[in-house]
Amino acid sequence: MIHGFRRAGAAGVALLCLAALAGCGGGDNPGPPVVSGEVKIGLLAPLTGGNTEAGRDAQRGAELASRLINTGEGWSGYSPERIWGLTGHARLSIVTLDTKSDRQRAADGASTLVNGNGVAGIVGAFGAEATLDASQRAERLQTPFLSGDAANTALTERGLSWFFRAGPDAADYGGAFLSLLRNAELPGQERRRVAVLYSNDATGTDLNSIIAEYGEEAGYQIVASAPYEPGDADPAAAVGAIQAAAPDVVLLATAAGAGERLGNAFRTSGYTPPAVVVYGAPAEAARLAAIPGFAGRVSRQVSWSLPITRANPLAAAVTERYQHDFGVAMTAEAATAFTAVTIYARAIEDAGSSARERIRSALVAIDLPGSATIMPWNGVRFDGTHQNTLSATAVEQDTDGSFATVYPRDLATTSVNWPPPGSAAPATALSSAGSGTRAASTGARNG
């Protein structure tokens, strides 16, 4: 777990970054260097078109990772002269292609990165459909494809040999949501009635299916399930279905740009849900919370956030360096891209090779502790489907204009604050959720 460490200064970020990676796997493997020259990692991200903020941040995160890896001289125990670093024999570079949030461009971009640029692996593609098609193309080209952001369960259910997901899947998010509900109940209190308002796309329908299955197993009543079209300027019909069901909590799967539109639709209807938990880009939750009437009612599920980094010296140092280099705060998209690139660096070191098949084998065998990443995870270890079983989720709630962590307990800085069931009145503080992210999620799946 990432709690319990002292904060490290930004000056030591390169040392921490690679020393953490060195402490796991084959980083101390002696012998002559077998990787030299430029090793390219491809990044597929939406730099124009829709979701450009995510693409820009992902590119920055990936570039920062390569920068630290290439200049990390003096890494304790890493033997930097073997592959990476100023005295090493190889340099890691990022080749970015713009997907324009288009799945065909993402797939074609995967081909360009492999056949035209000779990349050793691909990161991306920051969108469910784009990731689905691009990773399928990478499979045919026998090139590792590592996703940190696309949570759709189908991605790891295809039996692909070359696709890996480092971040949580939708089942983790759904399980965490139900765990939070269960652990926020007071003795003798009725269970909250849940509604799901979801985008009618791969991401939204995936989450809706998971909540329908796991909610029933866990004993929660799903009183409404309403889809909206991601580009719909007026989602009044979906909002009306939620209002008619009068739920205690709304789980909201947001498409890019939908947070504000949905909030305004609720406001126009004269109805504000007692509590909303947002699944999607953290920025969408912030936009929803800024709508009049939603202050203090909005929570969001995250795979990473700035407040969480305070407990992890590596994460704190990296976020400070990111702020210094780019003049803005690090985001979840930047953090996931940064993490994916560092996982590749570790795999290449473990493999002692930049050959794609050797890297794929190293990813299958990789085993990193949570302290070796900047994420609130227990580490990196892929199962038979190539899902990282040690990834985890957190939940933050809007509190006085900013988001504070309420789940899991070991990261929480405050308690979840929701109205009691059947009431839209101001909430009283309830106990925060249980202690283990993946374990708690699994518990929720099992009811």
Short mmCIF file of C-alpha atoms in Angstrom, two decimals:
data_model
loop_
_atom_site.label_atom_id
_atom_site.label_comp_id
_atom_site.label_asym_id
_atom_site.label_seq_id
_atom_site.Cartn_x
_atom_site.Cartn_y
_atom_site.Cartn_z
CA MET A 1 0.00 0.00 0.00
CA ILE A 2 1.17 3.58 -0.54
CA HIS A 3 0.41 5.03 2.88
CA GLY A 4 2.91 5.44 5.68
CA PHE A 5 5.85 6.85 3.68
CA ARG A 6 7.57 10.19 4.26
CA ARG A 7 7.36 12.72 1.48
CA ALA A 8 10.38 13.11 -0.79
CA GLY A 9 11.55 16.29 -2.45
CA ALA A 10 11.37 16.90 -6.18
CA ALA A 11 15.16 16.98 -6.42
CA GLY A 12 15.23 13.25 -5.83
CA VAL A 13 12.54 12.33 -8.31
CA ALA A 14 14.77 10.58 -10.85
CA LEU A 15 16.51 8.64 -8.11
CA LEU A 16 13.19 7.55 -6.59
CA CYS A 17 11.59 6.73 -9.91
CA LEU A 18 14.17 4.28 -11.11
CA ALA A 19 15.34 3.05 -7.72
CA ALA A 20 11.78 1.95 -7.06
CA LEU A 21 11.71 0.06 -10.32
CA ALA A 22 15.13 -1.41 -9.60
CA GLY A 23 14.00 -3.07 -6.40
CA CYS A 24 11.76 -5.52 -8.26
CA GLY A 25 12.25 -8.15 -10.90
CA GLY A 26 15.52 -8.43 -12.77
CA GLY A 27 16.87 -4.92 -12.33
CA ASP A 28 20.08 -6.19 -10.68
CA ASN A 29 20.73 -8.77 -13.38
CA PRO A 30 24.46 -8.58 -14.18
CA GLY A 31 26.03 -9.04 -17.59
CA PRO A 32 26.85 -7.00 -20.67
CA PRO A 33 24.25 -4.62 -22.09
CA VAL A 34 21.92 -6.16 -24.62
CA VAL A 35 19.84 -3.06 -25.39
CA SER A 36 21.40 -0.02 -27.01
CA GLY A 37 20.44 2.99 -29.04
CA GLU A 38 16.96 4.49 -29.22
CA VAL A 39 14.07 2.40 -27.89
CA LYS A 40 10.74 3.80 -29.01
CA ILE A 41 7.41 3.56 -27.19
CA GLY A 42 4.35 4.62 -29.16
CA LEU A 43 1.59 6.72 -27.64
CA LEU A 44 -1.89 6.89 -29.16
CA ALA A 45 -3.77 9.89 -27.77
CA PRO A 46 -6.43 12.42 -28.90
CA LEU A 47 -4.43 15.61 -29.45
CA THR A 48 -7.12 17.22 -31.64
CA GLY A 49 -10.85 16.67 -32.00
CA GLY A 50 -12.66 15.53 -28.86
CA ASN A 51 -11.05 14.92 -25.46
CA THR A 52 -7.94 16.90 -26.33
CA GLU A 53 -7.15 17.70 -22.69
CA ALA A 54 -6.71 14.01 -21.93
CA GLY A 55 -4.49 13.56 -24.97
CA ARG A 56 -2.28 16.51 -24.15
CA ASP A 57 -1.88 15.41 -20.54
CA ALA A 58 -1.12 11.83 -21.57
CA GLN A 59 1.61 13.05 -23.89
CA ARG A 60 3.14 15.14 -21.12
CA GLY A 61 3.05 12.23 -18.68
CA ALA A 62 4.71 9.88 -21.14
CA GLU A 63 7.37 12.42 -22.03
CA LEU A 64 8.13 13.10 -18.37
CA ALA A 65 8.60 9.38 -17.75
CA SER A 66 11.09 9.06 -20.61
CA ARG A 67 12.89 12.20 -19.43
CA LEU A 68 13.37 10.83 -15.92
CA ILE A 69 14.37 7.39 -17.15
CA ASN A 70 16.99 8.85 -19.50
CA THR A 71 18.53 11.22 -16.93
CA GLY A 72 18.30 9.08 -13.78
CA GLU A 73 21.98 8.88 -13.00
CA GLY A 74 23.09 7.44 -9.67
CA TRP A 75 20.05 5.23 -9.09
CA SER A 76 20.82 3.10 -6.07
CA GLY A 77 20.87 -0.59 -6.99
CA TYR A 78 19.68 -0.02 -10.54
CA SER A 79 22.99 -0.48 -12.40
CA PRO A 80 22.02 2.31 -14.81
CA GLU A 81 25.03 1.68 -17.00
CA ARG A 82 23.38 -1.56 -18.15
CA ILE A 83 20.48 -0.05 -20.14
CA TRP A 84 19.08 3.35 -19.09
CA GLY A 85 20.53 6.58 -17.76
CA LEU A 86 23.40 8.90 -18.62
CA THR A 87 25.90 6.05 -18.41
CA GLY A 88 23.58 3.50 -20.01
CA HIS A 89 23.51 2.27 -23.56
CA ALA A 90 19.90 3.00 -24.50
CA ARG A 91 17.52 5.92 -24.53
CA LEU A 92 13.76 5.73 -24.28
CA SER A 93 11.80 7.98 -26.64
CA ILE A 94 8.07 8.59 -27.09
CA VAL A 95 6.45 8.65 -30.54
CA THR A 96 2.98 10.19 -30.32
CA LEU A 97 0.23 9.86 -32.92
CA ASP A 98 -3.04 11.79 -32.79
CA THR A 99 -6.17 9.60 -32.77
CA LYS A 100 -8.59 12.54 -32.95
CA SER A 101 -10.75 10.31 -30.67
CA ASP A 102 -11.52 8.25 -33.77
CA ARG A 103 -11.29 4.47 -33.53
CA GLN A 104 -10.20 3.99 -37.16
CA ARG A 105 -7.42 6.53 -36.79
CA ALA A 106 -6.33 4.78 -33.60
CA ALA A 107 -6.14 1.42 -35.37
CA ASP A 108 -4.28 2.89 -38.33
CA GLY A 109 -2.00 4.73 -35.90
CA ALA A 110 -1.05 1.42 -34.30
CA SER A 111 0.05 0.15 -37.70
CA THR A 112 2.05 3.33 -38.36
CA LEU A 113 3.78 3.12 -34.99
CA VAL A 114 4.80 -0.49 -35.57
CA ASN A 115 5.58 -0.56 -39.30
CA GLY A 116 6.67 3.04 -39.78
CA ASN A 117 8.29 3.94 -36.45
CA GLY A 118 9.46 0.56 -35.18
CA VAL A 119 8.13 0.98 -31.65
CA ALA A 120 8.79 -1.69 -29.04
CA GLY A 121 5.36 -1.22 -27.46
CA ILE A 122 2.26 1.00 -27.51
CA VAL A 123 0.45 2.99 -24.80
CA GLY A 124 -3.10 4.23 -25.29
CA ALA A 125 -5.51 4.96 -26.67
CA PHE A 126 -7.49 7.08 -24.12
CA GLY A 127 -10.98 6.03 -25.15
CA ALA A 128 -12.76 2.68 -25.00
CA GLU A 129 -13.55 2.25 -28.69
CA ALA A 130 -10.16 3.57 -29.83
CA THR A 131 -8.39 1.23 -27.43
CA LEU A 132 -10.50 -1.72 -28.57
CA ASP A 133 -9.61 -1.30 -32.25
CA ALA A 134 -6.01 -0.18 -31.81
CA SER A 135 -5.17 -3.06 -29.49
CA GLN A 136 -6.77 -5.52 -31.93
CA ARG A 137 -4.47 -4.16 -34.65
CA ALA A 138 -1.48 -4.41 -32.31
CA GLU A 139 -2.41 -8.04 -31.69
CA ARG A 140 -2.15 -8.82 -35.39
CA LEU A 141 1.17 -6.99 -35.51
CA GLN A 142 2.42 -8.90 -32.43
CA THR A 143 3.27 -5.76 -30.51
CA PRO A 144 2.63 -5.17 -26.77
CA PHE A 145 -0.22 -2.76 -26.10
CA LEU A 146 -0.53 -1.38 -22.55
CA SER A 147 -3.65 0.53 -21.49
CA GLY A 148 -3.91 2.41 -18.23
CA ASP A 149 -7.19 4.24 -18.71
CA ALA A 150 -9.75 2.16 -20.62
CA ALA A 151 -11.78 0.24 -18.02
CA ASN A 152 -14.10 -1.77 -20.27
CA THR A 153 -14.16 -5.36 -19.11
CA ALA A 154 -14.37 -6.65 -22.69
CA LEU A 155 -10.83 -5.53 -23.39
CA THR A 156 -9.36 -8.31 -21.29
CA GLU A 157 -12.03 -10.86 -22.19
CA ARG A 158 -10.92 -11.26 -25.82
CA GLY A 159 -8.11 -13.71 -25.10
CA LEU A 160 -5.47 -11.44 -26.64
CA SER A 161 -1.81 -12.30 -26.09
CA TRP A 162 -0.38 -8.81 -26.57
CA PHE A 163 -2.87 -6.58 -24.72
CA PHE A 164 -2.33 -5.61 -21.06
CA ARG A 165 -4.35 -3.30 -18.78
CA ALA A 166 -2.48 -1.68 -15.91
CA GLY A 167 -5.40 0.27 -14.44
CA PRO A 168 -8.66 -0.89 -12.84
CA ASP A 169 -11.42 -2.39 -14.95
CA ALA A 170 -15.11 -1.53 -14.78
CA ALA A 171 -15.72 -4.43 -12.40
CA ASP A 172 -13.30 -2.82 -9.94
CA TYR A 173 -15.12 0.50 -10.18
CA GLY A 174 -18.53 -1.14 -9.81
CA GLY A 175 -17.36 -3.22 -6.88
CA ALA A 176 -15.83 -0.19 -5.18
CA PHE A 177 -19.07 1.76 -5.57
CA LEU A 178 -21.11 -1.02 -3.95
CA SER A 179 -18.53 -1.44 -1.21
CA LEU A 180 -18.78 2.26 -0.48
CA LEU A 181 -22.57 1.99 -0.23
CA ARG A 182 -22.38 -0.98 2.11
CA ASN A 183 -19.76 0.53 4.39
CA ALA A 184 -21.57 3.88 4.58
CA GLU A 185 -24.64 2.29 6.14
CA LEU A 186 -25.40 2.93 9.78
CA PRO A 187 -26.67 0.06 11.97
CA GLY A 188 -30.35 -0.58 11.27
CA GLN A 189 -30.41 1.81 8.34
CA GLU A 190 -32.24 0.90 5.15
CA ARG A 191 -30.16 0.21 2.11
CA ARG A 192 -29.94 3.06 -0.35
CA ARG A 193 -31.90 2.86 -3.58
CA VAL A 194 -29.61 3.25 -6.58
CA ALA A 195 -30.17 4.64 -10.07
CA VAL A 196 -27.71 4.43 -12.96
CA LEU A 197 -27.53 7.26 -15.50
CA TYR A 198 -25.11 6.16 -18.18
CA SER A 199 -23.75 7.17 -21.55
CA ASN A 200 -25.04 4.99 -24.37
CA ASP A 201 -21.58 3.87 -25.45
CA ALA A 202 -19.20 1.02 -24.67
CA THR A 203 -18.06 2.57 -21.38
CA GLY A 204 -21.51 3.41 -20.04
CA THR A 205 -23.25 0.20 -21.04
CA ASP A 206 -20.40 -1.85 -19.59
CA LEU A 207 -20.75 -0.19 -16.19
CA ASN A 208 -24.53 -0.45 -16.27
CA SER A 209 -24.34 -4.21 -16.87
CA ILE A 210 -21.88 -4.65 -14.02
CA ILE A 211 -24.00 -2.69 -11.55
CA ALA A 212 -27.10 -4.65 -12.56
CA GLU A 213 -25.30 -7.93 -11.87
CA TYR A 214 -23.30 -6.99 -8.78
CA GLY A 215 -26.03 -4.80 -7.29
CA GLU A 216 -28.48 -7.69 -7.23
CA GLU A 217 -25.84 -10.00 -5.70
CA ALA A 218 -25.06 -7.40 -3.03
CA GLY A 219 -28.74 -6.82 -2.23
CA TYR A 220 -29.11 -3.30 -3.62
CA GLN A 221 -32.23 -2.23 -5.47
CA ILE A 222 -31.50 -0.61 -8.84
CA VAL A 223 -34.62 1.55 -9.18
CA ALA A 224 -33.77 3.09 -12.56
CA SER A 225 -31.31 2.58 -15.39
CA ALA A 226 -31.43 5.37 -17.96
CA PRO A 227 -29.14 5.85 -20.98
CA TYR A 228 -28.36 9.14 -22.68
CA GLU A 229 -26.57 9.78 -25.96
CA PRO A 230 -23.04 11.13 -25.36
CA GLY A 231 -23.51 14.05 -27.79
CA ASP A 232 -27.08 14.88 -26.76
CA ALA A 233 -27.34 18.58 -25.95
CA ASP A 234 -30.54 18.04 -23.96
CA PRO A 235 -30.62 14.75 -22.03
CA ALA A 236 -33.95 15.68 -20.41
CA ALA A 237 -35.59 12.30 -21.03
CA ALA A 238 -32.86 10.37 -19.21
CA VAL A 239 -32.84 12.89 -16.35
CA GLY A 240 -36.65 12.61 -16.12
CA ALA A 241 -36.40 8.83 -15.72
CA ILE A 242 -34.01 9.28 -12.80
CA GLN A 243 -36.22 11.92 -11.20
CA ALA A 244 -39.27 9.68 -11.42
CA ALA A 245 -37.45 6.88 -9.58
CA ALA A 246 -36.38 9.20 -6.70
CA PRO A 247 -33.17 7.28 -5.86
CA ASP A 248 -30.95 7.87 -2.85
CA VAL A 249 -27.76 7.70 -4.93
CA VAL A 250 -27.18 8.14 -8.65
CA LEU A 251 -24.21 6.42 -10.27
CA LEU A 252 -23.43 8.62 -13.26
CA ALA A 253 -21.27 7.33 -16.12
CA THR A 254 -20.18 10.48 -17.93
CA ALA A 255 -19.04 10.81 -21.51
CA ALA A 256 -16.53 13.56 -22.33
CA GLY A 257 -18.20 16.94 -21.93
CA ALA A 258 -21.41 15.52 -20.45
CA GLY A 259 -21.01 16.48 -16.79
CA GLU A 260 -22.14 20.08 -17.19
CA ARG A 261 -24.93 19.21 -19.64
CA LEU A 262 -26.39 16.62 -17.29
CA GLY A 263 -26.14 18.97 -14.33
CA ASN A 264 -27.96 21.70 -16.23
CA ALA A 265 -30.65 19.22 -17.28
CA PHE A 266 -31.23 18.30 -13.64
CA ARG A 267 -31.33 21.97 -12.70
CA THR A 268 -33.87 22.73 -15.42
CA SER A 269 -36.07 19.89 -14.19
CA GLY A 270 -36.05 21.35 -10.68
CA TYR A 271 -34.63 18.14 -9.22
CA THR A 272 -31.23 17.48 -7.69
CA PRO A 273 -30.33 13.92 -6.62
CA PRO A 274 -29.40 13.57 -2.94
CA ALA A 275 -26.02 12.09 -3.90
CA VAL A 276 -24.20 11.47 -7.19
CA VAL A 277 -21.13 9.28 -7.76
CA VAL A 278 -19.41 10.03 -11.07
CA TYR A 279 -17.68 7.35 -13.12
CA GLY A 280 -15.57 8.93 -15.85
CA ALA A 281 -13.07 11.73 -16.25
CA PRO A 282 -12.51 13.53 -12.90
CA ALA A 283 -13.00 16.88 -14.65
CA GLU A 284 -16.61 15.95 -15.45
CA ALA A 285 -17.35 15.52 -11.74
CA ALA A 286 -15.82 18.92 -11.03
CA ARG A 287 -18.02 20.52 -13.68
CA LEU A 288 -21.11 18.83 -12.24
CA ALA A 289 -20.23 19.94 -8.70
CA ALA A 290 -20.04 23.55 -9.91
CA ILE A 291 -23.70 23.51 -11.01
CA PRO A 292 -25.88 25.33 -8.45
CA GLY A 293 -27.49 22.85 -6.08
CA PHE A 294 -24.85 20.12 -6.53
CA ALA A 295 -22.25 21.41 -4.08
CA GLY A 296 -21.45 18.74 -1.49
CA ARG A 297 -23.52 16.10 -3.31
CA VAL A 298 -20.98 14.92 -5.89
CA SER A 299 -18.43 12.15 -5.42
CA ARG A 300 -16.14 10.74 -8.09
CA GLN A 301 -14.34 7.47 -8.66
CA VAL A 302 -10.68 7.91 -9.54
CA SER A 303 -7.69 5.75 -10.37
CA TRP A 304 -5.35 8.57 -9.29
CA SER A 305 -5.56 12.08 -7.88
CA LEU A 306 -3.28 14.77 -6.50
CA PRO A 307 -4.44 14.45 -2.86
CA ILE A 308 -3.55 10.76 -2.86
CA THR A 309 0.04 11.48 -3.92
CA ARG A 310 0.84 13.02 -0.55
CA ALA A 311 1.18 9.54 0.96
CA ASN A 312 3.64 8.26 -1.66
CA PRO A 313 7.13 9.82 -1.90
CA LEU A 314 7.60 8.76 -5.51
CA ALA A 315 4.21 10.16 -6.55
CA ALA A 316 4.76 13.40 -4.64
CA ALA A 317 8.13 13.95 -6.27
CA VAL A 318 6.85 13.15 -9.77
CA THR A 319 3.86 15.49 -9.44
CA GLU A 320 6.15 18.30 -8.28
CA ARG A 321 8.43 17.71 -11.25
CA TYR A 322 5.43 17.64 -13.61
CA GLN A 323 4.24 20.99 -12.21
CA HIS A 324 7.76 22.41 -12.64
CA ASP A 325 8.22 21.18 -16.22
CA PHE A 326 4.76 21.94 -17.63
CA GLY A 327 3.46 24.70 -15.37
CA VAL A 328 0.21 22.88 -14.57
CA ALA A 329 -0.93 20.24 -12.10
CA MET A 330 -0.61 16.59 -13.03
CA THR A 331 -3.82 14.81 -13.99
CA ALA A 332 -5.03 11.22 -13.98
CA GLU A 333 -4.40 10.92 -17.73
CA ALA A 334 -0.82 12.11 -17.28
CA ALA A 335 -0.31 9.75 -14.36
CA THR A 336 -1.59 6.70 -16.25
CA ALA A 337 0.61 7.44 -19.28
CA PHE A 338 3.61 8.05 -17.01
CA THR A 339 2.98 4.75 -15.26
CA ALA A 340 2.58 2.79 -18.50
CA VAL A 341 5.91 4.06 -19.82
CA THR A 342 7.72 3.19 -16.58
CA ILE A 343 6.20 -0.31 -16.69
CA TYR A 344 7.63 -0.72 -20.18
CA ALA A 345 11.03 0.49 -18.95
CA ARG A 346 10.95 -2.11 -16.19
CA ALA A 347 9.87 -4.85 -18.63
CA ILE A 348 12.66 -3.99 -21.06
CA GLU A 349 15.15 -4.09 -18.20
CA ASP A 350 13.80 -7.44 -17.03
CA ALA A 351 13.84 -8.82 -20.57
CA GLY A 352 17.30 -7.51 -21.30
CA SER A 353 15.97 -6.86 -24.77
CA SER A 354 13.88 -4.47 -26.85
CA ALA A 355 12.45 -7.37 -28.89
CA ARG A 356 8.67 -7.29 -28.70
CA GLU A 357 8.23 -10.96 -27.84
CA ARG A 358 10.76 -10.66 -25.01
CA ILE A 359 8.99 -7.53 -23.69
CA ARG A 360 5.64 -9.31 -23.81
CA SER A 361 7.06 -12.20 -21.79
CA ALA A 362 8.52 -9.76 -19.26
CA LEU A 363 5.13 -8.05 -18.87
CA VAL A 364 3.50 -11.41 -18.21
CA ALA A 365 6.01 -12.03 -15.41
CA ILE A 366 6.31 -8.51 -14.00
CA ASP A 367 5.75 -8.06 -10.25
CA LEU A 368 6.07 -4.53 -8.86
CA PRO A 369 5.10 -3.30 -5.39
CA GLY A 370 2.82 -0.32 -4.96
CA SER A 371 5.78 1.85 -3.91
CA ALA A 372 7.25 1.40 -7.40
CA THR A 373 4.35 3.30 -9.01
CA ILE A 374 2.79 6.72 -8.56
CA MET A 375 -0.67 5.13 -8.43
CA PRO A 376 -2.78 4.21 -5.34
CA TRP A 377 -2.27 0.54 -6.14
CA ASN A 378 -0.87 -2.49 -4.40
CA GLY A 379 1.48 -2.92 -7.35
CA VAL A 380 1.56 -4.36 -10.86
CA ARG A 381 0.96 -8.05 -11.50
CA PHE A 382 -0.99 -9.32 -14.50
CA ASP A 383 -3.33 -12.31 -14.36
CA GLY A 384 -4.08 -14.77 -17.16
CA THR A 385 -6.24 -12.22 -18.97
CA HIS A 386 -3.48 -9.59 -18.60
CA GLN A 387 -5.49 -7.48 -16.16
CA ASN A 388 -3.42 -5.95 -13.36
CA THR A 389 -4.79 -7.68 -10.26
CA LEU A 390 -3.09 -5.16 -7.94
CA SER A 391 -4.66 -2.02 -9.40
CA ALA A 392 -7.26 -0.24 -7.30
CA THR A 393 -9.74 2.62 -7.21
CA ALA A 394 -10.47 5.45 -4.83
CA VAL A 395 -13.50 7.69 -4.27
CA GLU A 396 -13.41 11.41 -3.54
CA GLN A 397 -16.27 13.67 -2.41
CA ASP A 398 -16.77 17.34 -3.10
CA THR A 399 -16.19 19.11 0.21
CA ASP A 400 -16.21 22.92 0.39
CA GLY A 401 -15.32 23.27 -3.26
CA SER A 402 -12.57 20.67 -3.44
CA PHE A 403 -12.49 16.89 -3.58
CA ALA A 404 -11.28 14.89 -0.56
CA THR A 405 -10.64 11.15 -0.46
CA VAL A 406 -13.33 9.11 1.34
CA TYR A 407 -12.45 5.60 0.08
CA PRO A 408 -10.59 3.40 0.93
CA ARG A 409 -9.99 3.93 4.64
CA ASP A 410 -6.18 3.93 4.44
CA LEU A 411 -6.25 6.84 1.98
CA ALA A 412 -9.32 8.68 3.32
CA THR A 413 -8.91 12.19 4.68
CA THR A 414 -12.59 12.58 5.58
CA SER A 415 -15.78 10.52 5.86
CA VAL A 416 -18.36 10.15 3.13
CA ASN A 417 -21.22 12.57 3.74
CA TRP A 418 -24.54 11.55 2.19
CA PRO A 419 -28.16 12.14 3.22
CA PRO A 420 -29.82 9.14 4.89
CA PRO A 421 -31.98 6.91 2.67
CA GLY A 422 -35.26 8.51 1.60
CA SER A 423 -34.09 12.02 2.40
CA ALA A 424 -32.70 14.90 0.34
CA ALA A 425 -31.81 16.83 3.50
CA PRO A 426 -28.19 17.84 4.28
CA ALA A 427 -26.13 14.81 5.16
CA THR A 428 -24.62 13.74 8.42
CA ALA A 429 -21.16 12.22 8.42
CA LEU A 430 -21.05 8.50 7.90
CA SER A 431 -18.14 6.15 8.38
CA SER A 432 -15.86 5.76 5.38
CA ALA A 433 -15.40 2.57 3.46
CA GLY A 434 -13.34 -0.48 4.22
CA SER A 435 -9.61 -0.97 4.08
CA GLY A 436 -8.72 -2.76 0.88
CA THR A 437 -9.50 -1.52 -2.62
CA ARG A 438 -9.27 -4.71 -4.67
CA ALA A 439 -10.34 -6.84 -1.71
CA ALA A 440 -13.32 -4.59 -0.98
CA SER A 441 -14.32 -4.61 -4.61
CA THR A 442 -14.18 -8.37 -4.69
CA GLY A 443 -16.31 -8.51 -1.57
CA ALA A 444 -18.93 -6.36 -3.23
CA ARG A 445 -18.92 -8.59 -6.29
CA ASN A 446 -19.59 -11.56 -4.07
CA GLY A 447 -22.41 -9.80 -2.26
#
